[in-house]
Short mmCIF file of C-alpha atoms in Angstrom, two decimals:
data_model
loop_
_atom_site.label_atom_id
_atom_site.label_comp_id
_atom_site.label_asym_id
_atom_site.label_seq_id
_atom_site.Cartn_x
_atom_site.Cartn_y
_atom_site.Cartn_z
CA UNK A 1 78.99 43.19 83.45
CA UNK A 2 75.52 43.56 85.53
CA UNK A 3 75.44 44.55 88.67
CA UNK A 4 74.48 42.26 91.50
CA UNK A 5 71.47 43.62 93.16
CA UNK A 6 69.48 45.38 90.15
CA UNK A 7 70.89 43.60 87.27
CA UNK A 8 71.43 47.14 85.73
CA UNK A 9 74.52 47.34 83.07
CA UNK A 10 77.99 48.92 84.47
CA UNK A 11 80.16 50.30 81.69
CA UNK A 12 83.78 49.40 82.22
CA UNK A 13 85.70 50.46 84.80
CA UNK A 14 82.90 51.66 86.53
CA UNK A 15 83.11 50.89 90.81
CA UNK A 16 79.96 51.78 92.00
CA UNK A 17 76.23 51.13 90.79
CA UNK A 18 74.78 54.04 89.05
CA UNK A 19 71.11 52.21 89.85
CA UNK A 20 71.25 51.24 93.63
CA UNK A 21 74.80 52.49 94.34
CA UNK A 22 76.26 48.81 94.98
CA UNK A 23 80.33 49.12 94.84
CA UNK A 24 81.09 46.79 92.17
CA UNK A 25 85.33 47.38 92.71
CA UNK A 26 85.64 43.92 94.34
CA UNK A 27 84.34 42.17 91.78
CA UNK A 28 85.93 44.47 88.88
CA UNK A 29 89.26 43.69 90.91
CA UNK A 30 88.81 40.00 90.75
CA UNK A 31 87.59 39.89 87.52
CA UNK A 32 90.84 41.88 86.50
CA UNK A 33 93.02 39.86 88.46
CA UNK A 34 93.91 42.73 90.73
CA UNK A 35 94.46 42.77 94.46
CA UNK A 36 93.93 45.59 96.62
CA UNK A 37 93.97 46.06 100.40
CA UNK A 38 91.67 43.87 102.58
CA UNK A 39 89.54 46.29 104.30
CA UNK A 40 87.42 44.07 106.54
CA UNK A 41 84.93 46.66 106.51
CA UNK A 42 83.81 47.12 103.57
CA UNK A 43 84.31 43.68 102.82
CA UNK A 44 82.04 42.82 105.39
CA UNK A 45 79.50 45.78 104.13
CA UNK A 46 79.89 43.64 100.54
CA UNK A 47 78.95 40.46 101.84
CA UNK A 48 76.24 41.62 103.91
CA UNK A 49 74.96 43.43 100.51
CA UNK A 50 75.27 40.80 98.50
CA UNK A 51 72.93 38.19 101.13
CA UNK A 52 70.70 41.42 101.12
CA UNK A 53 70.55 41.27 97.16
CA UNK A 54 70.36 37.36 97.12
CA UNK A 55 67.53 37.66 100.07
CA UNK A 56 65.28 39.96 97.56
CA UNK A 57 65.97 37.86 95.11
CA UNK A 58 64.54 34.60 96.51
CA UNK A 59 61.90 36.52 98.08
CA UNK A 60 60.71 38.10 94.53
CA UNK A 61 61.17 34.87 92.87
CA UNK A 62 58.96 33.05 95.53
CA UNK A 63 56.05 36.10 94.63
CA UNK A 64 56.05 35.37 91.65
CA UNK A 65 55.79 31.40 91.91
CA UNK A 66 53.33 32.39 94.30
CA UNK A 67 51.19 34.35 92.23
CA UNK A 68 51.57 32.36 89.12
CA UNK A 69 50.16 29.51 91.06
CA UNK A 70 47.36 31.50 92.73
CA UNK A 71 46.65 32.44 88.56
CA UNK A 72 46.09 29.04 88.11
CA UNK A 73 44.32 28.45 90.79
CA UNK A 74 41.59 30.73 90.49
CA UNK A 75 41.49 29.65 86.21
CA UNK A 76 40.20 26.36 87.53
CA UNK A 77 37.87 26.99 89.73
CA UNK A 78 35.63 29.09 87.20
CA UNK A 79 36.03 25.29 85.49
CA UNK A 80 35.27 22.87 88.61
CA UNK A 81 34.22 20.44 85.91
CA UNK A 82 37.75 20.03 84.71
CA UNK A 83 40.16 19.08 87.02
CA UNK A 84 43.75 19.35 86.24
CA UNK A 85 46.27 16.91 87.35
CA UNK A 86 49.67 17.87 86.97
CA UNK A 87 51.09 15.22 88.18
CA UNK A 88 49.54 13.00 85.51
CA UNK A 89 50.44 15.50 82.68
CA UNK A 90 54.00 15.42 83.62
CA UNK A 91 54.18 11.45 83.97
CA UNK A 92 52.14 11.30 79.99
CA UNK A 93 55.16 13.72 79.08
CA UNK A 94 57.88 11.66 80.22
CA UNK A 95 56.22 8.66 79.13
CA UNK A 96 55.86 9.81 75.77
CA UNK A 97 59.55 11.30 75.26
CA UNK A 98 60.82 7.89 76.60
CA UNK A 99 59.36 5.94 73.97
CA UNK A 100 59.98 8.90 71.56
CA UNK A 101 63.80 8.42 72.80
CA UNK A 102 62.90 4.20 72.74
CA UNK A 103 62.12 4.17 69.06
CA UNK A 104 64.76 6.14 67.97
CA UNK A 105 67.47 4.57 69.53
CA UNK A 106 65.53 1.18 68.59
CA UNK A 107 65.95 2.31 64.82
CA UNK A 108 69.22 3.87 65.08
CA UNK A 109 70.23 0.25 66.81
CA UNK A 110 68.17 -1.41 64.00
CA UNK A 111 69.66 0.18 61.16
CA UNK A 112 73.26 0.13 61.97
CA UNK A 113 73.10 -3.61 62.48
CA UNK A 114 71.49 -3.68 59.21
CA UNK A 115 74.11 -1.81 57.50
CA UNK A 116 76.59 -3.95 59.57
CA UNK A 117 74.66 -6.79 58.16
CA UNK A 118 74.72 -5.75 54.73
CA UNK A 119 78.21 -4.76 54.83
CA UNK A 120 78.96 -8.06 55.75
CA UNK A 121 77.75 -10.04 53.04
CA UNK A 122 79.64 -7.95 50.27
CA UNK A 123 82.24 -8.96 47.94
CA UNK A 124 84.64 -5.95 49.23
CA UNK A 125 84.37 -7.38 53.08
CA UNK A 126 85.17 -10.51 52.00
CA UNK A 127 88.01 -9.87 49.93
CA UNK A 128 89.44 -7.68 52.43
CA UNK A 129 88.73 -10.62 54.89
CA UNK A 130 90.53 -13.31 53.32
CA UNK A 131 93.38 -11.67 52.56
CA UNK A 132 93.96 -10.24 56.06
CA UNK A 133 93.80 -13.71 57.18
CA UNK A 134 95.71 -15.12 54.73
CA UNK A 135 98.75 -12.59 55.64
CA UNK A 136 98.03 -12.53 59.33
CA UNK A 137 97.40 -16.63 59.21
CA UNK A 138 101.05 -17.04 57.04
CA UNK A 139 103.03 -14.51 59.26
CA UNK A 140 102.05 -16.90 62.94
CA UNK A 141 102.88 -20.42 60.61
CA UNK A 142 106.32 -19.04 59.91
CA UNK A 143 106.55 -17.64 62.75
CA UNK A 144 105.78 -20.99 64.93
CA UNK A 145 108.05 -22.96 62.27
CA UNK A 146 111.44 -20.87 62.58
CA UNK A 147 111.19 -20.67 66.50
CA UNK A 148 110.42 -24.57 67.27
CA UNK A 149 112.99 -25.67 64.28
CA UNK A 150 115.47 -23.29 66.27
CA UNK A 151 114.79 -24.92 69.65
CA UNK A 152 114.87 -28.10 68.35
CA UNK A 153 118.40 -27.40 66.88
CA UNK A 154 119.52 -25.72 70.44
CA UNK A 155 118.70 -28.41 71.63
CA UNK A 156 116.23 -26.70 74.18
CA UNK A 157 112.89 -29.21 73.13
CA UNK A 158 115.33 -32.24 73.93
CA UNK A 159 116.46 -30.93 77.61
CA UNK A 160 112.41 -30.00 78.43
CA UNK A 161 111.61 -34.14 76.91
CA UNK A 162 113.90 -35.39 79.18
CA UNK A 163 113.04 -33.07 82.36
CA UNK A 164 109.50 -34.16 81.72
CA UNK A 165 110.29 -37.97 81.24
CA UNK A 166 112.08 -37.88 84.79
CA UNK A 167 109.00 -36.75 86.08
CA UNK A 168 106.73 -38.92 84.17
CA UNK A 169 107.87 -41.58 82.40
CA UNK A 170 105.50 -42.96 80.54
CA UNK A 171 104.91 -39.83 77.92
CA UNK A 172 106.36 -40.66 74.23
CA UNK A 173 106.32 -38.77 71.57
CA UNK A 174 106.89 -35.34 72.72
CA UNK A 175 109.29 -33.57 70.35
CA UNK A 176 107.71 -34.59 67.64
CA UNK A 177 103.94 -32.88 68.49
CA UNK A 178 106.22 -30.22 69.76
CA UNK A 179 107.50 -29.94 66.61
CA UNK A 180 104.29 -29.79 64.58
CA UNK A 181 102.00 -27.23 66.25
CA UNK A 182 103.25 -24.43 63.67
CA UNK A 183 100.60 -26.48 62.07
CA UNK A 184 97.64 -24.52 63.81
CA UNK A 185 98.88 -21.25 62.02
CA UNK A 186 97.53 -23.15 58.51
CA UNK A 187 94.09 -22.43 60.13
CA UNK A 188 93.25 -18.54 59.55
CA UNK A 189 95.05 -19.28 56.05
CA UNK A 190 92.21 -21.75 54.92
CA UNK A 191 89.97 -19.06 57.03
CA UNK A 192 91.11 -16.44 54.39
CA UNK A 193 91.10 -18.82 51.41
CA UNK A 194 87.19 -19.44 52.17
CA UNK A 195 86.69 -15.51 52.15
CA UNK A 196 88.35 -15.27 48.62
CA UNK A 197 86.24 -17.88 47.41
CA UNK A 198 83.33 -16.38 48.45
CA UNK A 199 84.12 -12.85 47.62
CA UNK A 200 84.99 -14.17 44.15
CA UNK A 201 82.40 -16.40 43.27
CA UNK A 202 79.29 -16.01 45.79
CA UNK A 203 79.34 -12.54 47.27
CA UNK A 204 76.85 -10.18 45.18
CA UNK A 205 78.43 -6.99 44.37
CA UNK A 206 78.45 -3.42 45.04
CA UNK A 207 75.86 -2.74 42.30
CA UNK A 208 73.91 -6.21 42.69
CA UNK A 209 73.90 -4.71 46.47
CA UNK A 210 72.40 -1.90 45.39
CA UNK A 211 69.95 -2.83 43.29
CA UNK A 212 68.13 -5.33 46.22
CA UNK A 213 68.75 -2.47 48.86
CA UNK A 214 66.55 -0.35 46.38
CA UNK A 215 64.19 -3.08 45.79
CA UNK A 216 63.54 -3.92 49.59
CA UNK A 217 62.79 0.01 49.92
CA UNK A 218 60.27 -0.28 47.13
CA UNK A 219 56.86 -0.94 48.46
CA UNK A 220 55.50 -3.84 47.82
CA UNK A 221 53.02 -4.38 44.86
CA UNK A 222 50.22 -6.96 44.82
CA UNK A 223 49.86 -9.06 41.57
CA UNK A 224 46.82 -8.76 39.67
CA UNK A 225 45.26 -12.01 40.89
CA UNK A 226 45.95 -10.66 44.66
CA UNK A 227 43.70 -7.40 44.05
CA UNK A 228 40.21 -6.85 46.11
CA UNK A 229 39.11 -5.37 42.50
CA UNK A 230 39.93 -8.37 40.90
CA UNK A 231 37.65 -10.90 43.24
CA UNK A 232 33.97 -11.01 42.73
CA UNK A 233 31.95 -9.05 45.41
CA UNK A 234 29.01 -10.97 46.61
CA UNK A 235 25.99 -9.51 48.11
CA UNK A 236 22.51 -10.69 49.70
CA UNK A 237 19.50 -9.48 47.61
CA UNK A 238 17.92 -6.16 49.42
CA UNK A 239 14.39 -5.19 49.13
CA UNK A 240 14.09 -2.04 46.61
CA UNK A 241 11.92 0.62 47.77
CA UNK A 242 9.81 1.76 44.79
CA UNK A 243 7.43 3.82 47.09
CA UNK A 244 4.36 2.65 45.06
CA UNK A 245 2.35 0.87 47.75
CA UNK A 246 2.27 2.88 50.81
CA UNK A 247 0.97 1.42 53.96
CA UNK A 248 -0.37 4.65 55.13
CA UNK A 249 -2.24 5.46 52.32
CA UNK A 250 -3.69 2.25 51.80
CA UNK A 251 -5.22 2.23 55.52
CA UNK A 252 -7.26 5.50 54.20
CA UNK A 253 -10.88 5.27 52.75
CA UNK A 254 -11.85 5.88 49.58
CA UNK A 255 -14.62 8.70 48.43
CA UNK A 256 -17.17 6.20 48.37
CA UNK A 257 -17.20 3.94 51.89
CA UNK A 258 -19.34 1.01 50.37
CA UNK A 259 -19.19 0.77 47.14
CA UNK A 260 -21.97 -1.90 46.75
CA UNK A 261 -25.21 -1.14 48.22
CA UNK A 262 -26.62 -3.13 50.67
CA UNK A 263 -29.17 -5.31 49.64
CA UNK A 264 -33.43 -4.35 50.68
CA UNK A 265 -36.17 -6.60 51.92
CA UNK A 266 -37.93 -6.78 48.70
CA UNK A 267 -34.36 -7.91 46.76
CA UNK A 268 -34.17 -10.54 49.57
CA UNK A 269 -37.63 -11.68 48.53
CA UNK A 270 -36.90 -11.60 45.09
CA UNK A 271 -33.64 -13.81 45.40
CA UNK A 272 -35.52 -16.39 47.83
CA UNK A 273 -38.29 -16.85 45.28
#
């Protein structure tokens, strides 16, 4: 047990607070199942205690909210550049753990009605099927045929034909449909003979089952023919750069400026004549 007002430990059977001297019998007396004297009192000395502790408590626990948000506070202001919106943080959060919570439950929903599925097309479900319906489908026939071949002994379909024919004359033929709609029951029998066919002939089995689960989990592999290796990569001719013309260099003189000298007067002379 803690007390109270300082949260310090109390040993057992121990009345009073050894930390802030809080009597702690009321509450080892209720705890206990004991009843003592009301003394009005101290009771009232006990409550008023007790808002005092809760009072202290609040008011520490609004400090400290206090202070952690002037922490914060002052943190971003030395960044002014980043502004932090909590508001925004908390809707991302909830956003995300909803559609965390969305896709599971969307698998979860996903692969039970796959299982359902698959459990639904074995030979087992519809074995178990068509002989359930067989029994259940043979149990309402005979049941239908021994009560309408008693009341038509009793006599009881004959009285209800004529009650209705006094009403409504012109109806024929009622005992005998009467008669016949044991009939209906036939239905989940042929319901349960479909099942056995198809269990028995149709339905893969527990291992053929298997086997496709296991291949549908395999990834699936691309034939030769369907490879990128396999197709011929075309690309555009690109210029090679040999580096053995350079534009730069090329714009440079050479040692010699002019290599051929220009020609004199007297070599003009000598070509004109």
């Amino acid at each position: 047990m803690y007390c109270p007002k300082c949260s310090s430990p109390a040993t057992e059977g121990q009345r009073f607070c050894r930390q802030c001297g809080t009597n702690l019998g009321a509450i080892v007396d209720a705890m206990e199942g004991r009843r003592g004297p009301v003394d009005f009192e101290r009771l009232k000395v006990d409550l008023k205690d007790l808002g005092n502790s809760l009072r202290s408590g609040f008011e520490q626990a609004h400090k400290e909210f206090k202070k952690t948000q002037t922490h914060h506070r002052r943190q971003y202001e030395k960044q002014p550049g980043q502004a932090h919106n909590w508001g925004a943080e908390i809707a991302a959060d909830i956003a995300q753990k909803a559609s965390c919570v969305a896709t599971d439950t969307k698998a979860a929903v996903v692969g039970a009605y796959q299982k359902k599925k698959r459990s639904r097309e074995s030979r087992r479900y519809h074995l178990q099927k068509g002989i359930l319906s067989i029994f259940s489908g043979s149990a309402v026939t005979g049941a239908y045929y021994l009560f309408l071949k008693t009341a038509a002994e009793s006599g009881l379909l004959a009285s209800l034909e004529r009650i209705v024919l006094q009403h409504n004359p012109d109806i024929t033929g009622l005992l005998p449909v009467v008669q016949m709609l044991w009939v209906f029951g036939l239905i989940p029998v042929a319901t349960g003979l479909g099942h056995l066919i198809n269990g028995a002939f149709f339905a893969p089995s527990d291992q053929e089952r298997e086997a496709l689960e296991a291949a549908e989990r395999m990834p699936e592999q691309s034939l030769p023919w369907q490879t990128t290796n396999s197709t011929p990569q075309f690309s555009s001719p690109q210029t090679r750069v040999t580096n053995e013309f350079d534009p730069e260099v090329a714009r440079e003189y050479s040692v010699t400026e002019e290599p051929t000298l220009p020609l004199g007067p007297r070599e003009h002379e000598r070509q004109a004549s």
